[in-house]
Amino acid sequence: QVQLVESGGRLVQAGDSLRLSCAASGRTFSSYVMGWFRQAPGKERDFVAAITWRGYRTYYGDSVQGRFTISRDNAKNTMYLQMNNLKPEDTAVYYCAAGSSTVLVTSGQADYWGQGTQVTVSS
């Protein structure tokens, strides 16, 4: 069982940077592939980024490639999402997720989900 808690979301201006955190409970954090998703009002949940167990591989959605960076610190049971050059279209609730494989996590079939943190980017 893993519990995930996101933090760091807030109101920012276009062009700003922001770092989200996802704190995981339990002692098996390093055994999960981790990911970030986001959902804007009236839209489906979209894949943002994912990172493998030890952080050797990362994956990004097309809309954030080159602007967002996912990372993890297994010693702290925490995953991060560094978001640079934010745009109004990045406005959404951001969720972290944990799963047993890259395929499952990147396709949205993660085993565990956080409650989300709101990111709002003003123009």
Short mmCIF file of N, CA and C in Angstrom, two decimals, residues 10-12 38-41 43 67-68 83 86-94 117-123:
data_model
loop_
_atom_site.label_atom_id
_atom_site.label_comp_id
_atom_site.label_asym_id
_atom_site.label_seq_id
_atom_site.Cartn_x
_atom_site.Cartn_y
_atom_site.Cartn_z
N ARG A 10 0.25 26.27 -7.02
CA ARG A 10 -0.19 27.62 -6.67
C ARG A 10 -0.43 28.42 -7.92
N LEU A 11 -0.80 29.66 -7.75
CA LEU A 11 -1.02 30.59 -8.86
C LEU A 11 0.32 31.22 -9.24
N VAL A 12 0.65 31.14 -10.52
CA VAL A 12 1.87 31.76 -11.03
C VAL A 12 1.55 32.48 -12.34
N ARG A 38 -2.13 15.32 -15.33
CA ARG A 38 -2.85 16.55 -15.04
C ARG A 38 -4.22 16.52 -15.70
N GLN A 39 -5.11 17.25 -15.10
CA GLN A 39 -6.47 17.32 -15.63
C GLN A 39 -6.97 18.75 -15.53
N ALA A 40 -7.26 19.33 -16.69
CA ALA A 40 -7.83 20.67 -16.75
C ALA A 40 -9.35 20.56 -16.71
N PRO A 41 -10.03 21.63 -16.31
CA PRO A 41 -11.49 21.60 -16.23
C PRO A 41 -12.12 21.21 -17.56
N LYS A 43 -11.71 18.59 -19.26
CA LYS A 43 -10.85 17.78 -20.14
C LYS A 43 -10.48 16.47 -19.47
N ARG A 67 10.35 21.45 -21.23
CA ARG A 67 10.02 22.47 -20.22
C ARG A 67 9.92 21.88 -18.82
N PHE A 68 9.46 20.65 -18.72
CA PHE A 68 9.28 19.99 -17.43
C PHE A 68 10.36 18.93 -17.23
N MET A 83 8.81 22.51 -13.28
CA MET A 83 8.09 23.06 -14.42
C MET A 83 8.63 24.44 -14.73
N LEU A 86 6.24 28.19 -17.70
CA LEU A 86 4.84 27.77 -17.62
C LEU A 86 3.95 28.61 -18.52
N LYS A 87 2.93 27.96 -19.07
CA LYS A 87 2.00 28.59 -19.97
C LYS A 87 0.58 28.48 -19.40
N PRO A 88 -0.31 29.35 -19.81
CA PRO A 88 -1.70 29.25 -19.31
C PRO A 88 -2.32 27.88 -19.57
N GLU A 89 -1.94 27.24 -20.65
CA GLU A 89 -2.49 25.91 -20.95
C GLU A 89 -1.96 24.82 -20.03
N ASP A 90 -1.02 25.15 -19.17
CA ASP A 90 -0.55 24.20 -18.16
C ASP A 90 -1.45 24.20 -16.93
N THR A 91 -2.39 25.10 -16.89
CA THR A 91 -3.32 25.17 -15.77
C THR A 91 -4.11 23.88 -15.65
N ALA A 92 -4.04 23.26 -14.47
CA ALA A 92 -4.71 21.97 -14.27
C ALA A 92 -4.48 21.53 -12.82
N VAL A 93 -5.20 20.50 -12.44
CA VAL A 93 -4.87 19.79 -11.21
C VAL A 93 -3.85 18.72 -11.58
N TYR A 94 -2.76 18.70 -10.85
CA TYR A 94 -1.67 17.77 -11.12
C TYR A 94 -1.71 16.64 -10.10
N THR A 117 -2.89 18.55 -6.79
CA THR A 117 -2.55 19.90 -6.37
C THR A 117 -2.82 20.83 -7.55
N GLN A 118 -3.42 21.97 -7.26
CA GLN A 118 -3.85 22.88 -8.32
C GLN A 118 -2.71 23.79 -8.76
N VAL A 119 -2.50 23.84 -10.05
CA VAL A 119 -1.55 24.78 -10.65
C VAL A 119 -2.35 25.69 -11.58
N THR A 120 -2.23 26.98 -11.36
CA THR A 120 -2.93 27.96 -12.20
C THR A 120 -1.90 28.92 -12.76
N VAL A 121 -1.90 29.06 -14.07
CA VAL A 121 -0.94 29.94 -14.74
C VAL A 121 -1.73 31.07 -15.39
N SER A 122 -1.47 32.27 -14.95
CA SER A 122 -2.16 33.43 -15.51
C SER A 122 -1.35 34.01 -16.66
N SER A 123 -2.05 34.58 -17.60
CA SER A 123 -1.38 35.16 -18.78
C SER A 123 -0.99 36.60 -18.57
#
